[in-house]
Short mmCIF file of C-alpha atoms and ligand atoms in Angstrom, two decimals:
data_model
loop_
_atom_site.label_atom_id
_atom_site.label_comp_id
_atom_site.label_asym_id
_atom_site.label_seq_id
_atom_site.Cartn_x
_atom_site.Cartn_y
_atom_site.Cartn_z
CA MET A 1 -14.25 62.58 -23.11
CA THR A 2 -13.70 60.72 -19.86
CA GLU A 3 -16.44 60.27 -17.36
CA LEU A 4 -16.29 62.74 -14.48
CA ALA A 5 -16.99 60.14 -11.89
CA SER A 6 -13.62 58.52 -12.53
CA LEU A 7 -11.69 61.73 -11.93
CA ASP A 8 -10.10 62.52 -8.61
CA GLU A 9 -10.81 65.92 -7.05
CA GLN A 10 -7.56 67.59 -8.07
CA GLU A 11 -8.10 66.60 -11.63
CA LEU A 12 -11.55 68.09 -11.53
CA VAL A 13 -10.24 71.47 -10.39
CA VAL A 14 -7.45 71.31 -13.06
CA ARG A 15 -10.19 70.88 -15.68
CA LEU A 16 -12.27 73.65 -14.21
CA ARG A 17 -9.30 76.02 -14.54
CA ARG A 18 -9.01 75.06 -18.17
CA GLY A 19 -12.57 76.25 -18.67
CA ASP A 20 -14.33 72.84 -18.62
CA GLN A 21 -17.95 73.60 -17.81
CA ARG A 22 -18.74 70.04 -16.82
CA ALA A 23 -16.00 70.11 -14.20
CA CYS A 24 -17.28 73.39 -12.93
CA ALA A 25 -20.85 72.01 -12.70
CA ARG A 26 -19.63 68.86 -10.85
CA LEU A 27 -17.74 70.83 -8.25
CA MET A 28 -20.92 72.77 -7.64
CA THR A 29 -22.78 69.49 -7.18
CA TRP A 30 -20.28 68.43 -4.56
CA ALA A 31 -20.81 71.66 -2.72
CA GLU A 32 -24.60 71.25 -2.78
CA ARG A 33 -24.35 67.68 -1.58
CA ASN A 34 -22.03 68.69 1.24
CA ASP A 35 -19.47 66.25 -0.12
CA PRO A 36 -16.29 66.39 1.96
CA ARG A 37 -14.25 66.60 -1.24
CA PHE A 38 -15.57 70.08 -1.78
CA ALA A 39 -14.23 71.32 1.56
CA VAL A 40 -10.84 69.86 0.79
CA GLN A 41 -10.66 71.66 -2.54
CA HIS A 42 -12.05 74.91 -1.04
CA ARG A 43 -9.12 75.12 1.34
CA ALA A 44 -6.78 74.65 -1.54
CA PHE A 45 -8.24 77.35 -3.82
CA CYS A 46 -9.65 79.84 -1.32
CA ASP A 47 -6.79 82.33 -1.64
CA GLU A 48 -7.63 82.77 -5.32
CA LEU A 49 -11.21 83.88 -4.57
CA GLY A 50 -12.59 87.33 -4.23
CA VAL A 51 -11.78 88.59 -7.75
CA ALA A 52 -15.38 88.67 -8.98
CA GLN A 53 -17.94 91.28 -7.99
CA ARG A 54 -20.97 89.55 -6.45
CA ILE A 55 -24.35 91.15 -7.00
CA GLY A 56 -27.42 90.00 -5.16
CA ILE A 57 -30.82 90.46 -6.85
CA THR A 58 -33.91 90.20 -4.74
CA GLY A 59 -37.43 91.41 -4.74
CA PRO A 60 -41.04 90.14 -4.76
CA PRO A 61 -42.18 87.23 -7.02
CA GLY A 62 -42.59 88.28 -10.65
CA ALA A 63 -40.90 91.69 -10.30
CA GLY A 64 -38.59 90.81 -13.22
CA LYS A 65 -35.45 89.67 -11.47
CA SER A 66 -34.56 86.95 -13.97
CA THR A 67 -35.39 89.16 -16.93
CA LEU A 68 -33.12 91.83 -15.48
CA VAL A 69 -30.31 89.33 -14.88
CA GLU A 70 -30.55 88.40 -18.58
CA GLY A 71 -30.48 92.08 -19.54
CA LEU A 72 -27.50 92.92 -17.34
CA ALA A 73 -25.57 89.82 -18.51
CA SER A 74 -26.22 90.60 -22.19
CA HIS A 75 -25.19 94.18 -21.66
CA TRP A 76 -21.88 93.30 -20.00
CA ARG A 77 -21.12 90.61 -22.55
CA GLU A 78 -21.43 93.18 -25.30
CA SER A 79 -19.84 96.19 -23.60
CA ASP A 80 -16.66 94.56 -22.26
CA ASP A 81 -16.86 90.85 -22.91
CA ARG A 82 -16.68 90.04 -19.23
CA LYS A 83 -17.43 86.49 -18.10
CA ILE A 84 -20.71 86.16 -16.29
CA GLY A 85 -21.84 83.72 -13.63
CA VAL A 86 -25.47 83.41 -12.43
CA VAL A 87 -26.88 81.44 -9.47
CA ALA A 88 -30.69 81.39 -9.45
CA VAL A 89 -32.37 80.13 -6.27
CA ASP A 90 -35.91 78.83 -6.04
CA PRO A 91 -37.78 77.32 -3.14
CA THR A 92 -37.95 73.61 -2.20
CA SER A 93 -41.38 72.32 -1.31
CA PRO A 94 -41.39 71.51 2.39
CA PHE A 95 -43.81 68.75 1.76
CA THR A 96 -42.30 66.78 -1.09
CA GLY A 97 -38.70 67.99 -1.10
CA GLY A 98 -39.14 68.69 -4.83
CA ALA A 99 -38.60 72.04 -6.53
CA LEU A 100 -39.48 73.73 -9.78
CA LEU A 101 -36.50 75.85 -10.83
CA GLY A 102 -37.96 78.18 -13.44
CA ASP A 103 -35.63 81.18 -13.68
CA ARG A 104 -33.82 79.92 -16.76
CA VAL A 105 -36.93 80.43 -18.88
CA ARG A 106 -36.23 84.19 -18.75
CA MET A 107 -32.54 83.73 -19.49
CA SER A 108 -32.69 81.73 -22.67
CA ARG A 109 -30.80 84.33 -24.70
CA LEU A 110 -27.73 83.63 -22.66
CA VAL A 111 -27.68 79.81 -22.98
CA LEU A 112 -25.38 79.34 -25.88
CA ASP A 113 -22.94 82.07 -24.92
CA PRO A 114 -19.78 80.28 -23.71
CA GLY A 115 -19.00 83.30 -21.54
CA VAL A 116 -22.06 82.77 -19.30
CA PHE A 117 -22.52 80.04 -16.78
CA ILE A 118 -25.95 79.68 -15.16
CA ARG A 119 -26.82 77.38 -12.36
CA SER A 120 -30.22 76.86 -10.74
CA MET A 121 -30.49 75.74 -7.17
CA ALA A 122 -33.22 74.76 -4.67
CA THR A 123 -33.30 76.11 -1.08
CA ARG A 124 -33.36 72.55 0.32
CA GLY A 125 -35.05 73.53 3.59
CA VAL A 126 -33.27 76.78 4.27
CA PHE A 127 -35.27 79.99 4.75
CA GLY A 128 -33.92 83.41 4.10
CA GLY A 129 -33.98 83.46 0.26
CA LEU A 130 -30.78 81.45 -0.36
CA ALA A 131 -29.68 77.83 -0.08
CA ARG A 132 -27.00 76.52 2.27
CA ALA A 133 -24.42 76.25 -0.55
CA THR A 134 -25.15 79.46 -2.43
CA ASP A 135 -21.89 81.08 -1.33
CA ASP A 136 -20.03 77.92 -2.36
CA LEU A 137 -21.50 77.97 -5.84
CA ALA A 138 -20.52 81.66 -6.18
CA ASP A 139 -17.04 80.70 -5.04
CA VAL A 140 -16.86 78.12 -7.80
CA LEU A 141 -17.94 80.69 -10.41
CA ASP A 142 -15.28 83.02 -9.02
CA LEU A 143 -12.65 80.31 -9.47
CA PHE A 144 -14.02 79.60 -12.90
CA GLY A 145 -13.01 83.14 -13.83
CA CYS A 146 -16.34 84.93 -13.87
CA HIS A 147 -15.90 88.71 -13.40
CA SER A 148 -19.50 89.40 -12.38
CA ILE A 149 -21.60 86.94 -10.50
CA MET A 150 -25.32 87.55 -10.04
CA VAL A 151 -27.26 85.71 -7.39
CA GLU A 152 -31.08 85.77 -7.78
CA THR A 153 -32.89 84.98 -4.61
CA VAL A 154 -36.34 83.33 -4.30
CA GLY A 155 -39.08 85.84 -4.75
CA VAL A 156 -39.12 87.32 -1.29
CA GLY A 157 -41.88 87.99 1.14
CA GLN A 158 -40.39 90.16 3.85
CA SER A 159 -37.80 88.49 5.89
CA GLU A 160 -35.58 86.85 3.28
CA VAL A 161 -32.66 89.15 3.49
CA ASP A 162 -29.70 86.76 3.70
CA ILE A 163 -28.59 87.93 0.27
CA ALA A 164 -27.22 91.11 1.70
CA ARG A 165 -24.81 89.10 3.79
CA SER A 166 -23.48 87.11 0.95
CA CYS A 167 -22.73 89.64 -1.79
CA ASP A 168 -20.94 92.98 -2.41
CA LEU A 169 -24.00 94.80 -3.47
CA THR A 170 -27.77 94.17 -3.38
CA LEU A 171 -30.36 95.18 -5.92
CA VAL A 172 -34.01 95.24 -4.71
CA VAL A 173 -36.24 94.94 -7.73
CA LEU A 174 -39.82 96.25 -7.38
CA HIS A 175 -42.66 96.58 -9.86
CA PRO A 176 -45.85 98.60 -9.92
CA GLY A 177 -48.08 95.55 -9.91
CA GLY A 178 -46.56 94.31 -6.70
CA GLY A 179 -49.41 95.26 -4.38
CA ASP A 180 -48.36 96.38 -0.97
CA THR A 181 -44.68 96.04 -1.76
CA ILE A 182 -43.66 99.08 0.21
CA GLN A 183 -45.51 97.79 3.23
CA ALA A 184 -43.59 94.52 3.03
CA MET A 185 -40.33 96.38 2.66
CA LYS A 186 -40.69 98.22 5.89
CA ALA A 187 -40.23 94.87 7.52
CA GLY A 188 -36.70 94.27 6.33
CA LEU A 189 -36.16 94.44 2.61
CA MET A 190 -35.70 98.16 3.04
CA GLU A 191 -32.46 97.85 4.95
CA VAL A 192 -30.70 95.63 2.44
CA ALA A 193 -30.97 97.62 -0.72
CA ASP A 194 -27.85 99.24 -2.19
CA ILE A 195 -29.76 100.08 -5.38
CA TYR A 196 -33.49 100.09 -6.01
CA VAL A 197 -34.74 99.10 -9.43
CA VAL A 198 -38.33 100.00 -10.23
CA ASN A 199 -38.97 97.60 -13.08
CA LYS A 200 -41.79 97.46 -15.56
CA ALA A 201 -41.62 101.17 -16.12
CA ASP A 202 -43.84 100.55 -19.12
CA MET A 203 -46.69 99.80 -16.82
CA PRO A 204 -49.02 102.30 -15.06
CA GLY A 205 -48.16 103.19 -11.45
CA VAL A 206 -44.40 103.68 -11.82
CA ASP A 207 -44.30 107.30 -10.79
CA ARG A 208 -46.36 106.56 -7.72
CA LEU A 209 -44.13 103.69 -6.73
CA VAL A 210 -41.02 105.80 -7.10
CA GLN A 211 -42.64 108.55 -5.02
CA GLU A 212 -43.53 106.08 -2.30
CA LEU A 213 -39.98 104.82 -2.24
CA PHE A 214 -38.66 108.30 -1.84
CA ASP A 215 -41.06 108.90 1.01
CA VAL A 216 -40.07 105.73 2.86
CA LEU A 217 -36.38 106.51 2.37
CA GLU A 218 -36.87 109.98 3.71
CA LEU A 219 -38.25 108.54 6.96
CA ARG A 220 -35.02 106.69 7.49
CA GLU A 221 -33.00 109.91 7.70
CA ILE A 222 -29.88 108.64 6.05
CA PRO A 223 -27.33 111.15 4.90
CA GLU A 224 -28.13 112.24 1.30
CA ASP A 225 -24.90 110.76 -0.17
CA GLN A 226 -25.70 107.35 1.33
CA GLN A 227 -29.24 107.12 0.03
CA PRO A 228 -29.58 104.03 -2.26
CA PRO A 229 -30.25 105.35 -5.76
CA ILE A 230 -33.61 104.54 -7.39
CA LEU A 231 -33.43 103.59 -11.06
CA THR A 232 -36.25 102.69 -13.40
CA ALA A 233 -36.06 100.00 -16.09
CA VAL A 234 -38.01 97.97 -18.58
CA ALA A 235 -36.13 94.74 -18.25
CA SER A 236 -38.12 93.07 -21.10
CA THR A 237 -36.91 95.60 -23.63
CA GLY A 238 -33.56 96.51 -22.09
CA GLN A 239 -34.57 100.11 -21.46
CA GLY A 240 -32.58 101.47 -18.47
CA VAL A 241 -30.28 98.47 -18.29
CA PRO A 242 -27.09 100.23 -19.47
CA GLU A 243 -27.65 102.93 -16.84
CA LEU A 244 -28.23 100.25 -14.21
CA ALA A 245 -25.05 98.41 -15.21
CA GLU A 246 -23.11 101.58 -14.99
CA ALA A 247 -24.54 102.38 -11.53
CA ILE A 248 -23.53 98.93 -10.32
CA ASP A 249 -20.02 99.15 -11.74
CA GLY A 250 -19.56 102.67 -10.29
CA MET A 251 -20.71 101.60 -6.87
CA VAL A 252 -18.42 98.56 -6.87
CA ARG A 253 -15.51 100.72 -7.85
CA ASP A 254 -16.23 103.30 -5.13
CA ARG A 255 -16.56 100.71 -2.48
CA ARG A 256 -13.39 98.86 -3.50
CA ASP A 257 -11.44 102.12 -3.40
CA SER A 258 -12.88 103.28 -0.10
CA GLY A 259 -12.33 100.01 1.65
CA ARG A 260 -16.04 99.47 2.27
CA GLN A 261 -16.08 96.33 0.17
CA ALA A 262 -13.31 94.72 2.19
CA GLU A 263 -15.19 95.56 5.37
CA ARG A 264 -18.43 94.07 4.13
CA ARG A 265 -16.72 90.91 2.86
CA GLN A 266 -15.16 90.50 6.26
CA ASP A 267 -18.58 90.73 7.92
CA ASN A 268 -20.03 88.32 5.38
CA LEU A 269 -17.18 85.85 6.03
CA GLU A 270 -17.76 85.93 9.72
CA ARG A 271 -21.49 85.19 9.29
CA ARG A 272 -20.71 82.41 6.85
CA ILE A 273 -18.35 80.75 9.34
CA ARG A 274 -20.88 81.04 12.09
CA ARG A 275 -23.51 79.43 9.80
CA LEU A 276 -21.12 76.53 9.06
CA VAL A 277 -20.36 76.04 12.72
CA ASP A 278 -24.06 76.18 13.64
CA GLY A 279 -24.85 73.65 10.95
CA ARG A 280 -22.20 71.24 12.09
CA LEU A 281 -23.24 71.55 15.73
CA ARG A 282 -26.85 70.92 14.80
CA HIS A 283 -25.82 67.88 12.84
CA GLU A 284 -23.61 66.73 15.75
CA VAL A 285 -26.45 67.09 18.25
CA TRP A 286 -29.34 65.62 16.25
CA GLN A 287 -27.83 63.13 13.86
CA ALA A 288 -24.28 62.08 14.87
CA ARG A 289 -25.24 61.54 18.48
CA GLY A 290 -28.66 60.00 17.70
CA LEU A 291 -30.48 62.51 19.81
CA SER A 292 -33.21 62.85 17.26
CA ASP A 293 -34.10 59.31 18.07
CA LEU A 294 -33.99 60.02 21.77
CA LEU A 295 -36.37 62.92 21.36
CA HIS A 296 -38.83 60.82 19.33
CA GLN A 297 -38.70 58.13 21.90
CA ARG A 298 -39.44 60.53 24.72
CA LEU A 299 -42.29 62.08 22.80
CA ALA A 300 -43.77 58.65 22.08
CA GLU A 301 -43.87 57.91 25.77
CA GLY A 302 -46.60 60.57 25.93
CA GLY A 303 -47.72 62.62 28.92
CA LYS A 304 -47.49 66.32 29.39
CA LEU A 305 -43.88 67.54 29.08
CA SER A 306 -42.37 70.97 29.18
CA ALA A 307 -40.50 71.79 25.96
CA TYR A 308 -37.80 73.31 28.20
CA GLU A 309 -37.42 70.16 30.22
CA LEU A 310 -36.98 68.04 27.05
CA ALA A 311 -34.53 70.53 25.57
CA ASP A 312 -32.45 70.28 28.73
CA GLU A 313 -32.63 66.58 28.58
CA VAL A 314 -31.34 66.47 24.99
CA LEU A 315 -28.51 68.83 25.82
CA ASP A 316 -27.59 66.88 28.93
CA GLN A 317 -27.34 63.73 26.84
CA TYR A 318 -25.28 65.53 24.25
CA GLN A 319 -22.93 66.78 26.89
CA GLN A 320 -22.43 63.37 28.39
CA ALA A 321 -21.91 61.69 25.04
CA ALA A 322 -19.52 64.38 23.83
CA GLY A 323 -17.71 64.86 27.19
CA HIS A 324 -17.65 68.56 26.41
CA PRO A 325 -17.28 71.29 29.02
CA ALA A 326 -20.57 72.76 30.12
CA ASN A 327 -19.91 76.27 28.80
CA LEU A 328 -19.90 74.94 25.20
CA LEU A 329 -23.53 73.98 25.66
CA GLY A 330 -24.26 77.40 27.13
CA ASN A 331 -23.02 78.92 23.88
CA ILE A 332 -25.20 76.67 21.76
CA SER A 333 -28.40 77.73 23.43
CA GLN A 334 -27.32 81.38 23.27
CA THR A 335 -26.69 81.29 19.49
CA ASP A 336 -28.14 84.40 17.89
CA PRO A 337 -31.28 83.04 16.24
CA GLU A 338 -30.80 85.54 13.43
CA ASP A 339 -27.64 83.68 12.36
CA SER A 340 -29.31 80.31 12.12
CA PRO A 341 -30.24 79.29 8.62
CA MET B 1 -29.02 60.83 2.88
CA GLU B 2 -30.16 60.25 -0.68
CA GLN B 3 -29.62 63.30 -2.86
CA PRO B 4 -32.57 64.68 -4.81
CA ILE B 5 -32.71 63.76 -8.48
CA ARG B 6 -32.14 66.72 -10.81
CA VAL B 7 -34.01 66.72 -14.08
CA LEU B 8 -34.04 69.16 -16.92
CA VAL B 9 -37.45 69.42 -18.60
CA ALA B 10 -37.51 71.20 -21.98
CA LYS B 11 -39.44 71.35 -25.14
CA PRO B 12 -37.42 71.38 -28.30
CA GLY B 13 -38.71 72.23 -31.78
CA LEU B 14 -41.13 74.73 -33.06
CA ASP B 15 -44.63 73.74 -31.97
CA GLY B 16 -46.18 76.28 -29.71
CA HIS B 17 -47.70 74.96 -26.53
CA ASP B 18 -45.81 73.86 -23.45
CA ARG B 19 -48.68 72.50 -21.45
CA GLY B 20 -47.40 68.94 -21.67
CA ALA B 21 -43.90 69.88 -20.54
CA LYS B 22 -45.31 71.92 -17.66
CA VAL B 23 -47.52 69.03 -16.47
CA VAL B 24 -44.53 66.67 -16.55
CA ALA B 25 -42.36 69.19 -14.70
CA ALA B 26 -45.00 69.56 -11.96
CA ALA B 27 -45.37 65.81 -11.61
CA LEU B 28 -41.63 65.26 -11.22
CA ARG B 29 -41.44 68.09 -8.68
CA ASP B 30 -44.27 66.53 -6.71
CA ALA B 31 -42.39 63.31 -6.74
CA GLY B 32 -39.54 65.08 -4.86
CA MET B 33 -37.25 65.93 -7.78
CA GLU B 34 -35.52 69.21 -8.52
CA VAL B 35 -36.86 70.12 -11.90
CA ILE B 36 -35.01 72.73 -13.99
CA TYR B 37 -37.56 74.02 -16.42
CA GLY B 38 -35.86 75.03 -19.65
CA GLY B 39 -38.84 76.31 -21.57
CA LEU B 40 -40.04 76.25 -25.14
CA HIS B 41 -38.31 76.24 -28.49
CA GLN B 42 -34.98 75.03 -27.30
CA THR B 43 -32.37 73.78 -29.81
CA PRO B 44 -30.59 70.45 -29.02
CA GLU B 45 -27.34 72.44 -28.40
CA ALA B 46 -29.10 74.67 -25.88
CA ILE B 47 -30.67 71.71 -24.11
CA VAL B 48 -27.30 69.97 -23.67
CA GLN B 49 -25.59 73.17 -22.59
CA MET B 50 -28.23 73.56 -19.87
CA ALA B 51 -27.97 69.92 -18.85
CA VAL B 52 -24.20 70.27 -18.46
CA GLN B 53 -24.25 73.43 -16.39
CA GLU B 54 -27.01 72.12 -14.17
CA ASP B 55 -25.27 68.75 -13.78
CA VAL B 56 -28.58 66.95 -14.04
CA ASP B 57 -29.21 63.22 -13.71
CA ALA B 58 -31.80 63.15 -16.51
CA VAL B 59 -33.20 65.17 -19.38
CA GLY B 60 -36.94 64.88 -20.17
CA LEU B 61 -38.13 66.15 -23.48
CA SER B 62 -41.69 66.72 -24.58
CA ILE B 63 -42.00 66.47 -28.35
CA LEU B 64 -45.43 66.63 -29.90
CA SER B 65 -44.45 68.02 -33.27
CA GLY B 66 -43.66 64.62 -34.77
CA ALA B 67 -40.00 65.61 -35.04
CA HIS B 68 -38.84 63.12 -32.44
CA MET B 69 -36.81 61.00 -34.87
CA THR B 70 -34.51 64.02 -35.53
CA LEU B 71 -34.60 65.73 -32.17
CA PHE B 72 -33.93 62.83 -29.78
CA PRO B 73 -30.90 61.62 -31.80
CA LYS B 74 -29.51 65.20 -32.04
CA VAL B 75 -29.79 65.75 -28.32
CA LYS B 76 -28.22 62.33 -27.63
CA GLU B 77 -25.36 63.12 -30.00
CA HIS B 78 -24.62 66.41 -28.37
CA LEU B 79 -24.78 64.82 -24.94
CA ASN B 80 -22.17 62.28 -26.00
CA ARG B 81 -20.01 64.96 -27.62
CA ALA B 82 -20.05 66.91 -24.36
CA GLY B 83 -18.90 63.82 -22.42
CA ALA B 84 -22.26 63.65 -20.74
CA GLU B 85 -23.36 60.22 -21.97
CA SER B 86 -24.22 59.13 -18.45
CA ILE B 87 -27.17 61.56 -18.32
CA LEU B 88 -30.46 59.69 -18.91
CA LEU B 89 -32.36 61.02 -21.90
CA THR B 90 -36.11 60.29 -21.76
CA GLY B 91 -39.38 61.92 -22.55
CA GLY B 92 -42.67 61.63 -24.29
CA GLY B 93 -44.81 62.54 -27.30
CA ILE B 94 -46.75 60.94 -30.08
CA ILE B 95 -44.20 58.24 -30.76
CA SER B 96 -44.80 54.73 -32.21
CA ALA B 97 -43.46 51.57 -30.66
CA GLY B 98 -41.32 51.07 -33.72
CA ASP B 99 -39.74 54.52 -33.39
CA MET B 100 -39.18 53.94 -29.68
CA ASP B 101 -37.20 50.84 -30.51
CA LYS B 102 -35.07 52.66 -33.02
CA LEU B 103 -34.29 55.43 -30.54
CA GLU B 104 -33.48 52.96 -27.80
CA LYS B 105 -30.86 51.44 -30.05
CA LEU B 106 -29.21 54.87 -30.24
CA GLY B 107 -28.91 55.01 -26.49
CA VAL B 108 -32.07 56.99 -25.77
CA GLY B 109 -33.90 55.75 -22.61
CA GLN B 110 -37.51 54.56 -22.42
CA LEU B 111 -40.03 56.90 -24.02
CA PHE B 112 -43.65 57.46 -23.08
CA GLY B 113 -46.35 57.63 -25.72
CA PRO B 114 -49.91 58.94 -25.61
CA GLY B 115 -51.93 57.40 -22.83
CA SER B 116 -48.94 56.53 -20.60
CA ARG B 117 -49.31 57.50 -16.96
CA LEU B 118 -47.09 60.13 -15.39
CA ALA B 119 -46.55 57.84 -12.44
CA ASP B 120 -44.77 55.44 -14.88
CA LEU B 121 -42.42 58.16 -16.03
CA VAL B 122 -41.69 59.11 -12.39
CA ASP B 123 -41.02 55.54 -11.53
CA TYR B 124 -38.79 54.95 -14.47
CA ILE B 125 -36.67 58.03 -13.87
CA GLU B 126 -36.31 57.14 -10.14
CA LYS B 127 -35.20 53.60 -10.85
CA GLU B 128 -32.95 54.38 -13.86
CA VAL B 129 -31.16 57.29 -12.07
CA ALA B 130 -30.64 55.12 -8.98
CA ARG B 131 -29.15 52.41 -11.20
CA ARG B 132 -26.85 54.82 -12.99
CA ARG B 133 -25.70 56.49 -9.77
CA THR B 134 -24.70 53.08 -8.34
CA ALA B 135 -22.99 52.13 -11.57
CA THR B 136 -20.78 55.25 -11.63
CA ARG B 137 -20.02 55.01 -7.95
CA SER B 138 -18.67 51.56 -8.28
CA ALA B 139 -16.80 52.35 -11.52
N1 GTP C 401 -44.33 94.72 -18.94
C1 GTP C 401 -43.17 94.25 -18.42
N2 GTP C 401 -43.09 93.00 -18.16
C2 GTP C 401 -41.90 92.53 -17.66
C3 GTP C 401 -40.81 93.38 -17.51
N3 GTP C 401 -39.78 92.63 -17.00
C4 GTP C 401 -40.22 91.38 -16.85
N4 GTP C 401 -41.51 91.31 -17.27
C5 GTP C 401 -42.38 90.07 -17.26
O1 GTP C 401 -42.72 89.82 -15.89
C6 GTP C 401 -42.84 88.41 -15.77
C7 GTP C 401 -41.94 87.94 -14.56
O2 GTP C 401 -40.59 88.17 -14.94
P1 GTP C 401 -39.43 87.32 -14.26
O3 GTP C 401 -38.13 87.88 -14.79
O4 GTP C 401 -39.65 85.93 -14.36
O5 GTP C 401 -39.61 87.80 -12.73
P2 GTP C 401 -38.89 87.21 -11.39
O6 GTP C 401 -38.82 88.33 -10.48
O7 GTP C 401 -37.61 86.57 -11.82
O8 GTP C 401 -39.94 86.09 -10.94
P3 GTP C 401 -39.71 84.99 -9.85
O9 GTP C 401 -38.33 84.42 -10.01
O10 GTP C 401 -40.77 84.02 -10.17
O11 GTP C 401 -39.89 85.62 -8.49
C8 GTP C 401 -42.47 87.81 -17.04
O12 GTP C 401 -43.66 87.52 -17.71
C9 GTP C 401 -41.69 88.84 -17.76
O13 GTP C 401 -41.71 88.81 -19.11
C10 GTP C 401 -40.94 94.73 -17.88
O14 GTP C 401 -40.03 95.54 -17.72
N5 GTP C 401 -42.15 95.09 -18.28
MG1 MG C 402 -36.93 84.57 -11.47
#
């Protein structure tokens, strides 16, 4: 076989379409590295995307997310032979830049199945439970012909809810040993669930957790037919997995037919574009124009400085260097903080 | 900006404990690498499949069972067959200098025996991956 490095980008995508896993993996690497070749290819294949259903899987550390991904994938492989893609995200250490990506350990049953493609990725400095290029990797799996793509987020605390904005449907996985899970959920996780999975139903405390969930949901006063269903499972034995798979498929079908899926995808696309623009502006300001250096220089001069004063100074410099109209800068500082990665 | 090195750490074969592999994985992570931990009891085929999908720069195997003379060559063979010969294959275990030489002739990278320091492994992977990345870029 030829070395990938010697292939041009079109050839890589041709190979990917033929089912070459190495080509698929390399295109993902380009996306992760922000290699301009990825953006070029993305423009070319983007009208083929959107075939796969994208399922987000989130929940506290150790809840059984990876085990559940393995269970769902095995189930779908057996029931209708559909091709499965998995993206598993784990945190990058802010101190060393390194990461331990350990989700595969719970998915070892899937490794030798040619109909399953699993990719681990590190957050590389992004908060919110996903990495910058998670959507790109899911796109590559979509192009690769996967029918169902599961994205496992980092084990969340409370505010990592980006997943809901990048998939068609979000599972929130909880387990009875999770401590004050419900408490944490009131702070955000609550809003993103399309389906709740109470996992480790073989452990004590399941009934109580389900009851607590019902109570919290009741407080939200959502119409009955829009309440996210609560399912129980034992991911490690597969108990409850077929029912969960069916609930997911059913919900995907309903939303596709009702147009809700299209609406949600449109919202997700808008946020993704905003994130891309934010990221490029940030790069433009700090790196491309060398304003990081300017800031360090000013800080090194010492003295008491107002943060606002320095921020104005940086933006003034940017404006001069870029020759942009003032209102552009107004927009930058007004960027919705929620949308920034 | 230099891209983080991606390494797959796995433990092939049948012996039970994965403490060694976990210690290695943690050391590589602390050195700033992205470590995909593949877990215990992996077959050579499974290790190569993981390495391909993860598009890693290197594979590090921990082999304490004494089966290194069959396992390293098998993994290397599967890497070559998958067209992934540019991935560095390294690792450690209870391996004699003579065996290390034989494996090196098969295209396996430097191996680390008992008593070697983790810092040496980290160093070796950093240098060797940098060298291979430059080599493929200019190819
Ligand atoms: N008793 C019991 N244990 C389970 C069940 N599902 C998973 N586990 C175990 O729970 C532990 C954590 O499972 P994972 O699948 O790694 O959980 P996770 O949510 O992916 O964990 P992180 O990715 O680290 O956040 C493992 O030891 C599993 O074997 C279950 O249904 N019952
Ligand atoms: Mg996990």
